[in-house]
Coordinates of C-alpha atoms and ligand atoms in Angstrom, one line a residue:
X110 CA 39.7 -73.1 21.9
X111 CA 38.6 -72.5 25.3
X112 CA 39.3 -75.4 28.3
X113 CA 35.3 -76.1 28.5
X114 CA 35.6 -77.3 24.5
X115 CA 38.4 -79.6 25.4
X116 CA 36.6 -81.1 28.4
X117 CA 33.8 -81.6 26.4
X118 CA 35.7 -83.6 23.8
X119 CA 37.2 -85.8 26.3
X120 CA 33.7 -86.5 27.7
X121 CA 31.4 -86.9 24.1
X122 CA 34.7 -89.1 22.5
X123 CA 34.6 -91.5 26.3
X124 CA 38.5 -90.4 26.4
X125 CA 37.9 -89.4 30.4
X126 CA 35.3 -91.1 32.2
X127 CA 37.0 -90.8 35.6
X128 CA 35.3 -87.8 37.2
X129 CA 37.9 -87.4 39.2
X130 CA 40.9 -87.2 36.4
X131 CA 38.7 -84.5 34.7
X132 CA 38.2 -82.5 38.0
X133 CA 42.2 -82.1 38.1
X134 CA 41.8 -81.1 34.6
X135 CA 39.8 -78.1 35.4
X136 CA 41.7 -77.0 38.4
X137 CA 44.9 -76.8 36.7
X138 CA 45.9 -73.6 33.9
X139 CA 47.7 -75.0 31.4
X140 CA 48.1 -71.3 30.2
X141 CA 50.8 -71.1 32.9
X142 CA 53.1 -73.8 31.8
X143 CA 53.7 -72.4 28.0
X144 CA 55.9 -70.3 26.7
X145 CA 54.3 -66.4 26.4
X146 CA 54.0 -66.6 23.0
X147 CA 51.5 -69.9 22.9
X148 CA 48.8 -68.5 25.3
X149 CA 46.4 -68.2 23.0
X150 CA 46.8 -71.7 21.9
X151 CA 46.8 -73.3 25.6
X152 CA 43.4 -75.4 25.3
X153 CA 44.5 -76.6 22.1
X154 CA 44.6 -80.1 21.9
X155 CA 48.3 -80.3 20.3
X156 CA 51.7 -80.6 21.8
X157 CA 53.7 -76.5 21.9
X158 CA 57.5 -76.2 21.9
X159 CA 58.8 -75.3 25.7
X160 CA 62.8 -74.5 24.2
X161 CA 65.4 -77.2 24.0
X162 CA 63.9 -79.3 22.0
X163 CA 61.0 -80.5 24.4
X164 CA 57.5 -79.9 24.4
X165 CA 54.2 -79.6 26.5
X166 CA 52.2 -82.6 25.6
X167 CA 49.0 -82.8 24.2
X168 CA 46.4 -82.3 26.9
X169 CA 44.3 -85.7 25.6
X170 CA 47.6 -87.8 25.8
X171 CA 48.4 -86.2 29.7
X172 CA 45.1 -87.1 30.5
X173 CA 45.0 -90.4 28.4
X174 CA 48.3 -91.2 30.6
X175 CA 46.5 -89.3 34.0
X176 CA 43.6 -91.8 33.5
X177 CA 45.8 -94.9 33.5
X178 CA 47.8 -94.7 36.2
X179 CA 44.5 -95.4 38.9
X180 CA 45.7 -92.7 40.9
X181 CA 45.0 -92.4 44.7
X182 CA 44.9 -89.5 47.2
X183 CA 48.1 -90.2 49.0
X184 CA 49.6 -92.0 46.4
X185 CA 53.9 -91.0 46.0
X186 CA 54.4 -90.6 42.3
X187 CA 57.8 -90.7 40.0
X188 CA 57.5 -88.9 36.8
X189 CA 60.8 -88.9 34.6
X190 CA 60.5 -86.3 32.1
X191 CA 59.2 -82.9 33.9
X192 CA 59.8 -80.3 31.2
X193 CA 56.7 -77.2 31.8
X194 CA 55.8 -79.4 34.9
X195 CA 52.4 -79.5 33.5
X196 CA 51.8 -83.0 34.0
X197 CA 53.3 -83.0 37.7
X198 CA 50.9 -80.4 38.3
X199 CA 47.7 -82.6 36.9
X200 CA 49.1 -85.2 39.7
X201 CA 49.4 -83.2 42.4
X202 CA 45.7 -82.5 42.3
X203 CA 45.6 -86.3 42.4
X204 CA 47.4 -87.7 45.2
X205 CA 46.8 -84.4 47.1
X206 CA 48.4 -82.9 50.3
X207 CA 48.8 -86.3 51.4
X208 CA 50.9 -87.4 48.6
X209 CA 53.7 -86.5 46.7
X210 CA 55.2 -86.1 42.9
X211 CA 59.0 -86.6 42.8
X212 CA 59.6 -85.6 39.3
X213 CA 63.0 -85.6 37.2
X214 CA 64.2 -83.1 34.4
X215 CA 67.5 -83.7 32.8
X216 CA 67.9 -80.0 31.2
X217 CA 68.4 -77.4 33.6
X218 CA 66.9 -74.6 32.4
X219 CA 63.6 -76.8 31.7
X220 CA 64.1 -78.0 35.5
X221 CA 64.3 -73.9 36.5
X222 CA 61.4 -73.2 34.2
X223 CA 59.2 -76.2 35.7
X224 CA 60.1 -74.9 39.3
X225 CA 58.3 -71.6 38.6
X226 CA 55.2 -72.5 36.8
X227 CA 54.9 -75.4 40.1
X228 CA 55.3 -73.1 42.5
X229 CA 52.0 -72.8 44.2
X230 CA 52.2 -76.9 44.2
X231 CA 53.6 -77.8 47.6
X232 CA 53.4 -81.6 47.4
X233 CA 55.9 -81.5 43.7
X234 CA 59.5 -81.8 44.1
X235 CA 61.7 -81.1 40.7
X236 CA 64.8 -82.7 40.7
X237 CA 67.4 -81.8 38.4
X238 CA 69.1 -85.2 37.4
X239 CA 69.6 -88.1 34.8
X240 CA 65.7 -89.6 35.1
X241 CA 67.1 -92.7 32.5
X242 CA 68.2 -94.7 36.1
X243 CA 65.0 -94.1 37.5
X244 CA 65.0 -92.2 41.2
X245 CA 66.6 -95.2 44.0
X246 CA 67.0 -92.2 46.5
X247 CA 62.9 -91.6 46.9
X248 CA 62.2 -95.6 45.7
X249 CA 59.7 -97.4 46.0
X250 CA 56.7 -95.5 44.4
X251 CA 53.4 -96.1 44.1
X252 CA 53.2 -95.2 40.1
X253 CA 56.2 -94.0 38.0
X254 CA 55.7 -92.7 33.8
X255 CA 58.2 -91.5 31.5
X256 CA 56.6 -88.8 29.9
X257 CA 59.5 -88.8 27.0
X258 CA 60.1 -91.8 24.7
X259 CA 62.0 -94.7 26.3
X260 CA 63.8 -97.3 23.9
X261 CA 62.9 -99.8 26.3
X262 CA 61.5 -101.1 29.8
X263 CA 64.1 -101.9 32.2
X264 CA 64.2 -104.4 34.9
X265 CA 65.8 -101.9 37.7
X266 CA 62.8 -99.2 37.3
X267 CA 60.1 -102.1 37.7
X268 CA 62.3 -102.6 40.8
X269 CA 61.4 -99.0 42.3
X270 CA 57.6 -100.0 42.1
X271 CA 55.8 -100.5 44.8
X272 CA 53.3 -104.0 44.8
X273 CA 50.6 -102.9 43.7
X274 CA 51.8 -99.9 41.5
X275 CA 51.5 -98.9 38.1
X276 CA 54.2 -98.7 35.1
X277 CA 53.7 -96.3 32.2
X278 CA 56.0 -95.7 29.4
X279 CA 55.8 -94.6 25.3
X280 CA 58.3 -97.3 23.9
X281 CA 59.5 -97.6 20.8
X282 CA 62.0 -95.8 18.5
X283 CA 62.5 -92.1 18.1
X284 CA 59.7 -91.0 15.6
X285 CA 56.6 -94.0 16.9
X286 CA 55.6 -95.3 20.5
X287 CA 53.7 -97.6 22.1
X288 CA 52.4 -96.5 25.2
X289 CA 52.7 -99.5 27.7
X290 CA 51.2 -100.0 30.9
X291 CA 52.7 -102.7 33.1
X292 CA 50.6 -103.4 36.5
X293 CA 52.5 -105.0 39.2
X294 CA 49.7 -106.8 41.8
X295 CA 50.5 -109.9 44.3
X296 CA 53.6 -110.4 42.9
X297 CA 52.1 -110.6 39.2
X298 CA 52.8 -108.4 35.9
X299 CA 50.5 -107.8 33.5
X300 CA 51.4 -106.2 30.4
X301 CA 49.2 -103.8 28.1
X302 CA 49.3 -101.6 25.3
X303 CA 47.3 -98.4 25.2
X304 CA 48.3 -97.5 21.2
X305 CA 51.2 -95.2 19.3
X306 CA 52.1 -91.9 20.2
X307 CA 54.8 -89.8 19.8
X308 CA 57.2 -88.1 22.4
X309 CA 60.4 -86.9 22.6
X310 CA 63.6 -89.1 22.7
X311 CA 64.8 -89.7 26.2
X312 CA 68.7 -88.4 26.9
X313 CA 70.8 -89.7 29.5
X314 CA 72.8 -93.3 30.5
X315 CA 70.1 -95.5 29.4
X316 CA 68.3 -93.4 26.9
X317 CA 68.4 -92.8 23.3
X318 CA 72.5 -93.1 21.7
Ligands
SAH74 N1 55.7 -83.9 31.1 C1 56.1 -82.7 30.4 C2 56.5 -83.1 28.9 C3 57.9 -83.4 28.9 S1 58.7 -83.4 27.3 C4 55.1 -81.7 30.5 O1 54.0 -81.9 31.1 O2 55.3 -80.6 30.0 C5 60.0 -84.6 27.9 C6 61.0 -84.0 28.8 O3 61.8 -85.1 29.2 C7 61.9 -82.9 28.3 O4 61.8 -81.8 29.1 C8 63.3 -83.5 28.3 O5 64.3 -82.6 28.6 C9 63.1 -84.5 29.5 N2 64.1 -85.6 29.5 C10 64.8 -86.1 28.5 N3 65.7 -87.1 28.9 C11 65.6 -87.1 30.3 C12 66.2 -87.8 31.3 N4 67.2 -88.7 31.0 N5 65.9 -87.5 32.6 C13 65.0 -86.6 32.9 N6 64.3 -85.9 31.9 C14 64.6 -86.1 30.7

């Protein structure tokens, strides 16, 4: 499949109506965050293996997640769950040179690999830690997602949102998540769900036992 199929598919199925979101979807190879071998199946819509047990996501749940988070241009953005970098890379289009992705990988030859591919994007930072506790040192942000399966939504990672600022998280068990969006505006929290999808299990302190 070639990257103009998949565009079109987000656009005739009303997936990505934000302009914007599917700008940064053009911009960014996704051929240069898989592994050698899956190349050919890049602008696949499906999910490849990156080693250790992770994986790329699907490009229509990145963007489905992209979409959602009502990104600005200088916006200063937590992802927890960095593996190719892929995603990070999507948001740095985003928020721009104004902005900034702090984004967490547990695994360290995943944080390595992530490094490379996100070379060429300035305004990423990969840090190599336990992403389960959130990321106090660079707190508050303006939107943070776990792009790996939480088993729930704590209290202390709301705390490192900014007001207003967007939550995003798959939560559920191991094998089925609901992808939640929680919107924190004038003190108030509003709660949605935006359907099941399947990631992997998040490691670490307040991950998956
Ligand atoms: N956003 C990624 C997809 C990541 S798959 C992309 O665009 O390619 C989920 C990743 O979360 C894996 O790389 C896994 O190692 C990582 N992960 C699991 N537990 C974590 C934790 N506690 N902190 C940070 N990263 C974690």
């Amino acid at each position: 499949m070639q990257k103009s199929t998949l565009i079109k598919h987000f656009q005739e199925k009303q997936i990505i109506i934000d302009q914007r979101v599917l700008n940064a979807f053009k911009k960014v190879k996704r051929e240069d965050f898989v592994l050698k071998r899956y190349k050919k199946q890049a602008y696949e819509d499906i999910p490849l293996p990156i080693g250790f047990g992770a994986t790329i996501s699907q490009p229509t749940t990145v963007m489905i997640m992209t979409q959602a988070l009502e990104i600005n241009s200088g916006n200063k953005i937590l992802e927890i769950g960095t593996g190719s970098g892929y995603q990070a890379a999507i948001l740095s289009i985003l928020v721009g040179n104004k902005g900034r992705i702090i984004t967490t990988e547990f695994i360290p030859e995943l944080a390595e690999f992530s490094k490379q591919n996100l070379k060429d994007y300035k305004n990423v930072n990969v840090v190599l830690t336990d992403g389960s506790k959130g990321y106090k040192e660079q707190a508050p942000f303006d939107k943070i997602l776990f792009t790996v399966a939480v088993p729930k939504i704590e209290n202390f990672i709301l705390e490192q949102l900014k007001d207003p600022g967007v939550y995003l998280a798959p939560v559920g068990d191991k094998d089925s998540q609901e992808l939640i969006k929680i919107t924190k505006k004038n003190l108030l929290i509003k709660k949605e769900s935006l359907g099941y999808f399947q990631f992997v299990p998040l490691k670490g302190k307040y991950g998956f036992r």
